[in-house]
């Protein structure tokens, strides 16, 4: 969404909640995708996305333009929601942990569009071996690295955009990315030890 | 493995676009409804409660939606012969006023207004002012639509709508104060000739939902699940309490009632009335 039309949509939604639909339509795909990348769980991502937009709607009047795009605000809410979600399920700090029983996928026999969508989405995730390997690797890292690596390499955000989302300087973001990659390298190197090398448990 | 290999692993791990259109549509509608209702409570329980409603809407879309009135032709009768009319406390000595005029002496009957939603067709517009003569809780005015041609006096024949999950309609308008209820009345098959209406089973303590906060300057959709969103008032006598399933087996009309206004003005527009 262009900056001016984004601003106009936000101002209209502040006056009339029905106008929030424009913002929702513009950013729902991106926030859902981010939540899917961060959690690897369709049901959790769906819950997180729901909460993000509900909170955004309720806190819209507090949103002030300060050069940070509205989308960055939504990503920030999403990041906080993901942390909150797992904190509530006592599995912090790793966002990829099994979320427990609170958001189990519905029974596959329950035949309706909404439930089937969750099942299908989870199937797509579970069949994507590249994603599953990275998910396993990311979950060994603290959340601060997960955030920046997902935003940079899975969500294709630029450094300055990540800085806006996380409210940190570009230098800090570069540093976090660099250290996160180094940690992943160590993880993957350990996983790919040649036979006869040091045993990795 | 060097750092570029790690970066490649990360970029190769992107998920394809995973769309969930039905869940998206349900969430959007729930958000707008929550906003309209001023809901600040935790959203997930609220949304999960609504999911069956939206599933029902989606499931019903091709098969079991029942259009009570689409208001396309401007008739005071709905698609099944049920008539629209207004009422007020004037019949009990009150001084509430309502337009279109209520009562048996109104030869013209209900008048539809233009435009309806999307600037097209007609809508049921009702304006009025609640009186002050009968006390805060006893001043009222409203509008009803009979379910079909047989549900009015003298036949007073109810319809079984148990297979539907709820009712939805478009509204807009302005409430100066007071409360606007959607009401699902429960009537007998006995006509009261003096008032040309069917006798109430509940002594007017009918299943209702406060929809005041959903009425604003622009059209919005009110979605009411019969089984979760409606309840009889606290003051309902024990012998006037009935399971909602019994009421749904014998529906004569739907009612929108404005009360507790004490001199306040209501301007209400209704369009696209559908059972789902």
XYZ file of N, CA, C and O in Angstrom, chain A residues 16-18 20-21 24-25 28 32-33 36-37 42 46-47 49-51 53-54 57-58 102-103 112-115 117-118 121 124-125 128 130-131 134 138 149 153-154 156 181-182 184-185 188-189, chain B residues 1-4 6-7 9-28 31-32 34-36 39-48 51 54-55 58 218-220:
384
model
N -14.077 5.634 11.531
C -15.128 4.656 11.244
C -14.515 3.252 11.190
O -13.799 2.928 10.243
N -14.810 2.427 12.206
C -14.215 1.091 12.251
C -14.477 0.272 10.983
O -13.668 -0.585 10.617
N -15.582 0.550 10.306
C -15.892 -0.227 9.097
C -14.812 -0.023 8.036
O -14.545 -0.909 7.220
N -11.774 0.036 8.508
C -10.608 -0.778 8.851
C -10.442 -1.934 7.864
O -9.341 -2.479 7.709
N -11.519 -2.268 7.187
C -11.481 -3.359 6.212
C -10.426 -3.136 5.133
O -9.814 -4.091 4.645
N -7.135 -4.034 6.639
C -7.113 -5.485 6.836
C -6.793 -6.195 5.519
O -5.934 -7.074 5.457
N -7.489 -5.788 4.458
C -7.288 -6.425 3.151
C -5.838 -6.245 2.677
O -5.246 -7.134 2.085
N -3.369 -8.267 5.691
C -3.618 -9.622 6.215
C -2.642 -10.652 5.625
O -2.047 -11.445 6.379
N -0.100 -12.732 8.096
C -0.289 -14.187 8.207
C 0.987 -14.914 7.787
O 1.426 -15.863 8.453
N 1.581 -14.463 6.716
C 2.792 -15.099 6.201
C 3.932 -14.999 7.224
O 4.651 -15.957 7.479
N 3.231 -17.354 9.988
C 3.506 -18.736 9.560
C 5.005 -19.016 9.580
O 5.456 -20.062 10.060
N 5.776 -18.074 9.063
C 7.236 -18.255 9.062
C 7.795 -18.308 10.480
O 8.738 -19.035 10.757
N 0.050 -23.532 11.457
C -1.040 -22.778 10.817
C -2.058 -22.283 11.838
O -2.542 -21.152 11.742
N -2.765 -18.413 12.617
C -4.128 -17.890 12.428
C -4.579 -17.132 13.679
O -5.135 -16.031 13.589
N -4.315 -17.715 14.836
C -4.674 -17.041 16.100
C -3.903 -15.736 16.263
O -4.475 -14.710 16.636
N -2.528 -13.866 13.972
C -3.000 -12.876 12.994
C -4.314 -12.243 13.457
O -4.515 -11.028 13.345
N -5.206 -13.056 13.979
C -6.484 -12.536 14.488
C -6.240 -11.509 15.584
O -6.825 -10.422 15.589
N -5.367 -11.855 16.517
C -5.092 -10.941 17.641
C -4.409 -9.667 17.169
O -4.668 -8.585 17.689
N -4.742 -8.048 14.347
C -5.674 -7.090 13.751
C -6.684 -6.578 14.771
O -7.119 -5.428 14.704
N -7.046 -7.414 15.717
C -7.971 -6.944 16.751
C -7.292 -5.871 17.604
O -7.887 -4.830 17.895
N -6.891 -2.692 15.626
C -8.181 -1.992 15.529
C -8.477 -1.238 16.820
O -8.886 -0.074 16.801
N -8.267 -1.895 17.937
C -8.590 -1.271 19.227
C -7.617 -0.168 19.624
O -7.974 0.727 20.374
N -3.618 -26.031 23.285
C -4.552 -24.923 23.155
C -4.938 -24.590 21.733
O -5.901 -23.885 21.499
N -4.198 -25.055 20.755
C -4.529 -24.667 19.388
C -4.380 -25.860 18.463
O -3.896 -25.732 17.349
N -15.402 -28.734 6.818
C -15.881 -27.422 6.413
C -14.692 -26.610 5.939
O -13.538 -26.904 6.249
N -15.003 -25.555 5.194
C -13.950 -24.796 4.528
C -12.911 -24.248 5.495
O -11.710 -24.336 5.254
N -13.388 -23.681 6.592
C -12.451 -23.001 7.484
C -11.499 -23.978 8.150
O -10.318 -23.699 8.304
N -12.021 -25.106 8.551
C -11.154 -26.092 9.191
C -10.239 -26.744 8.168
O -9.055 -26.999 8.433
N -9.051 -25.397 5.569
C -7.982 -24.450 5.226
C -6.799 -24.596 6.175
O -5.645 -24.561 5.749
N -7.089 -24.749 7.452
C -6.006 -24.913 8.429
C -5.246 -26.207 8.177
O -4.009 -26.236 8.235
N -3.137 -25.817 5.049
C -1.988 -24.936 5.299
C -0.911 -25.690 6.078
O 0.284 -25.602 5.757
N 0.932 -28.071 3.875
C 1.927 -27.393 3.022
C 3.211 -27.130 3.795
O 4.319 -27.289 3.279
N 3.050 -26.727 5.035
C 4.227 -26.452 5.876
C 4.985 -27.752 6.140
O 6.211 -27.825 5.992
N 7.173 -29.091 3.372
C 8.227 -28.234 2.847
C 9.519 -28.512 3.630
O 9.770 -27.942 4.695
N 12.659 -27.848 3.091
C 13.581 -26.720 3.277
C 13.167 -25.890 4.488
O 13.996 -25.486 5.304
N 11.865 -25.612 4.566
C 11.379 -24.809 5.690
C 11.563 -25.560 7.010
O 11.991 -24.979 8.013
N 15.107 -25.360 8.307
C 15.421 -24.031 8.830
C 14.671 -23.778 10.134
O 15.209 -23.180 11.076
N 16.339 -22.572 13.448
C 15.986 -21.293 14.071
C 15.541 -21.477 15.513
O 15.779 -20.620 16.359
N 16.210 -12.672 11.395
C 16.511 -13.576 10.269
C 15.257 -13.847 9.443
O 15.308 -13.888 8.211
N 15.338 -12.634 5.617
C 15.538 -13.620 4.549
C 14.282 -14.380 4.135
O 14.210 -14.863 3.015
N 13.305 -14.482 5.010
C 12.073 -15.160 4.607
C 10.992 -14.158 4.206
O 10.118 -14.451 3.405
N 11.924 -10.950 3.204
C 12.535 -10.030 2.235
C 12.478 -8.558 2.625
O 12.335 -7.680 1.770
N 23.421 -15.430 11.769
C 23.925 -16.297 10.697
C 25.099 -17.148 11.215
O 25.189 -18.347 10.922
N 25.949 -16.529 11.993
C 27.095 -17.266 12.537
C 26.615 -18.439 13.406
O 27.158 -19.547 13.353
N 23.725 -19.958 13.144
C 23.120 -20.983 12.270
C 24.210 -21.801 11.572
O 24.077 -23.009 11.382
N 25.266 -21.112 11.165
C 26.376 -21.802 10.490
C 26.938 -22.887 11.411
O 27.151 -24.030 11.003
N 24.437 -25.740 11.522
C 24.427 -26.596 10.322
C 25.743 -27.361 10.183
O 25.766 -28.495 9.747
N 26.852 -26.717 10.536
C 28.149 -27.419 10.491
C 28.108 -28.625 11.414
O 28.575 -29.706 11.076
N 30.517 -25.335 5.226
C 29.421 -24.403 4.912
C 29.838 -22.968 5.273
O 30.335 -22.737 6.380
N 29.678 -22.040 4.317
C 29.987 -20.661 4.685
C 28.682 -19.875 4.885
O 27.592 -20.412 4.773
N 28.845 -18.588 5.169
C 27.662 -17.780 5.513
C 26.686 -17.676 4.348
O 25.462 -17.616 4.544
N 27.220 -17.646 3.121
C 26.320 -17.578 1.962
C 25.438 -18.821 1.854
O 24.289 -18.745 1.417
N 24.365 -20.479 4.381
C 23.319 -20.317 5.409
C 22.212 -19.406 4.870
O 21.017 -19.698 5.001
N 22.648 -18.311 4.240
C 21.661 -17.363 3.695
C 20.817 -18.053 2.627
O 19.594 -17.869 2.562
N 20.109 -21.236 2.474
C 19.165 -22.119 3.169
C 17.955 -21.327 3.669
O 16.810 -21.784 3.584
N 18.231 -20.140 4.209
C 17.131 -19.313 4.733
C 16.193 -18.854 3.621
O 14.970 -18.953 3.747
N 16.768 -18.363 2.530
C 15.899 -17.855 1.455
C 15.152 -19.003 0.760
O 14.021 -18.826 0.311
N 15.770 -20.171 0.728
C 15.073 -21.325 0.129
C 13.948 -21.856 1.014
O 13.136 -22.673 0.582
N 13.944 -21.395 2.254
C 12.943 -21.918 3.202
C 11.638 -21.145 3.157
O 10.701 -21.452 3.904
N 11.561 -20.147 2.276
C 10.317 -19.359 2.200
C 9.145 -20.265 1.888
O 9.219 -21.112 0.980
N 8.078 -20.042 2.608
C 6.857 -20.812 2.339
C 6.161 -20.212 1.125
O 6.252 -19.000 0.891
N 5.443 -21.026 0.366
C 4.646 -20.453 -0.714
C 3.496 -19.645 -0.114
O 3.233 -19.748 1.092
N 2.835 -18.847 -0.917
C 1.696 -18.092 -0.399
C 0.621 -19.064 0.059
O 0.110 -19.864 -0.732
N 0.331 -18.988 1.340
C -0.690 -19.878 1.894
C -1.916 -19.028 2.208
O -1.916 -18.247 3.158
N -2.900 -19.149 1.389
C -4.111 -18.356 1.588
C -5.137 -19.138 2.393
O -5.228 -20.349 2.271
N -5.863 -18.439 3.222
C -6.965 -19.061 3.954
C -8.182 -18.139 3.797
O -8.569 -17.432 4.741
N -8.764 -18.119 2.588
C -9.781 -17.111 2.299
C -11.020 -17.158 3.196
O -11.560 -16.113 3.563
N -11.458 -18.362 3.545
C -12.673 -18.434 4.377
C -12.384 -17.898 5.777
O -13.184 -17.152 6.355
N -11.201 -18.246 6.316
C -10.852 -17.758 7.647
C -10.624 -16.242 7.605
O -10.954 -15.526 8.541
N -10.061 -15.787 6.500
C -9.839 -14.349 6.353
C -11.179 -13.598 6.345
O -11.342 -12.592 7.040
N -12.117 -14.118 5.570
C -13.424 -13.462 5.479
C -14.118 -13.463 6.838
O -14.723 -12.461 7.248
N -14.011 -14.589 7.539
C -14.647 -14.683 8.857
C -14.010 -13.707 9.836
O -14.697 -13.024 10.604
N -12.684 -13.621 9.786
C -11.978 -12.714 10.698
C -12.350 -11.265 10.413
O -12.612 -10.492 11.334
N -12.392 -10.928 9.137
C -12.726 -9.546 8.774
C -14.114 -9.171 9.304
O -14.295 -8.126 9.930
N -14.056 -8.852 13.078
C -13.399 -7.615 13.524
C -14.346 -6.429 13.412
O -14.460 -5.633 14.338
N -14.996 -6.342 12.281
C -15.897 -5.200 12.074
C -17.047 -5.267 13.071
O -17.447 -4.261 13.661
N -16.977 -6.737 15.988
C -16.434 -6.464 17.324
C -16.249 -4.964 17.509
O -16.538 -4.416 18.571
N -15.778 -4.324 16.454
C -15.565 -2.876 16.531
C -16.891 -2.164 16.712
O -17.037 -1.269 17.541
N -17.865 -2.603 15.934
C -19.180 -1.956 16.005
C -19.813 -2.155 17.377
O -20.507 -1.285 17.893
N -16.381 -4.083 21.378
C -15.833 -5.211 22.126
C -14.346 -5.007 22.421
O -13.540 -4.953 21.513
N -14.003 -4.873 23.699
C -12.597 -4.702 24.074
C -12.074 -5.949 24.784
O -10.937 -5.978 25.247
N -12.916 -6.925 24.918
C -12.507 -8.141 25.633
C -11.511 -8.908 24.772
O -11.384 -8.641 23.572
N -10.770 -9.872 25.358
C -9.858 -10.667 24.539
C -10.565 -11.213 23.314
O -11.693 -11.704 23.404
N -9.892 -11.080 22.186
C -10.580 -11.330 20.919
C -10.717 -12.803 20.569
O -11.717 -13.215 19.994
N -9.691 -13.598 20.894
C -9.726 -14.984 20.419
C -10.953 -15.755 20.884
O -11.598 -16.416 20.072
N -11.298 -15.699 22.177
C -12.508 -16.424 22.586
C -13.729 -15.933 21.821
O -14.580 -16.717 21.392
N -13.790 -14.602 21.621
C -14.908 -14.013 20.888
C -14.943 -14.532 19.444
O -15.969 -14.954 18.932
N -13.757 -14.536 18.817
C -13.681 -14.962 17.422
C -14.019 -16.446 17.287
O -14.761 -16.852 16.405
N -13.477 -17.231 18.236
C -13.744 -18.677 18.150
C -15.229 -18.955 18.319
O -15.772 -19.856 17.704
N -16.868 -18.441 15.023
C -16.515 -19.284 13.882
C -17.687 -20.172 13.427
O -17.973 -20.232 12.230
N -19.920 -18.213 11.214
C -19.432 -17.961 9.857
C -19.380 -19.240 9.042
O -19.625 -19.219 7.838
N -19.084 -20.340 9.727
C -19.146 -21.616 9.020
C -20.569 -21.818 8.504
O -20.795 -22.208 7.361
N -21.170 -19.603 5.559
C -20.527 -20.101 4.341
C -21.229 -21.349 3.827
O -21.482 -21.500 2.638
N -23.006 4.730 8.514
C -22.858 3.930 7.289
C -23.494 2.560 7.482
O -23.620 2.073 8.603
N -23.825 1.939 6.365
C -24.417 0.602 6.439
C -23.419 -0.378 7.049
O -22.236 -0.368 6.708
N -23.899 -1.219 7.927
C -23.081 -2.325 8.433
C -23.978 -3.553 8.567
O -25.201 -3.424 8.582
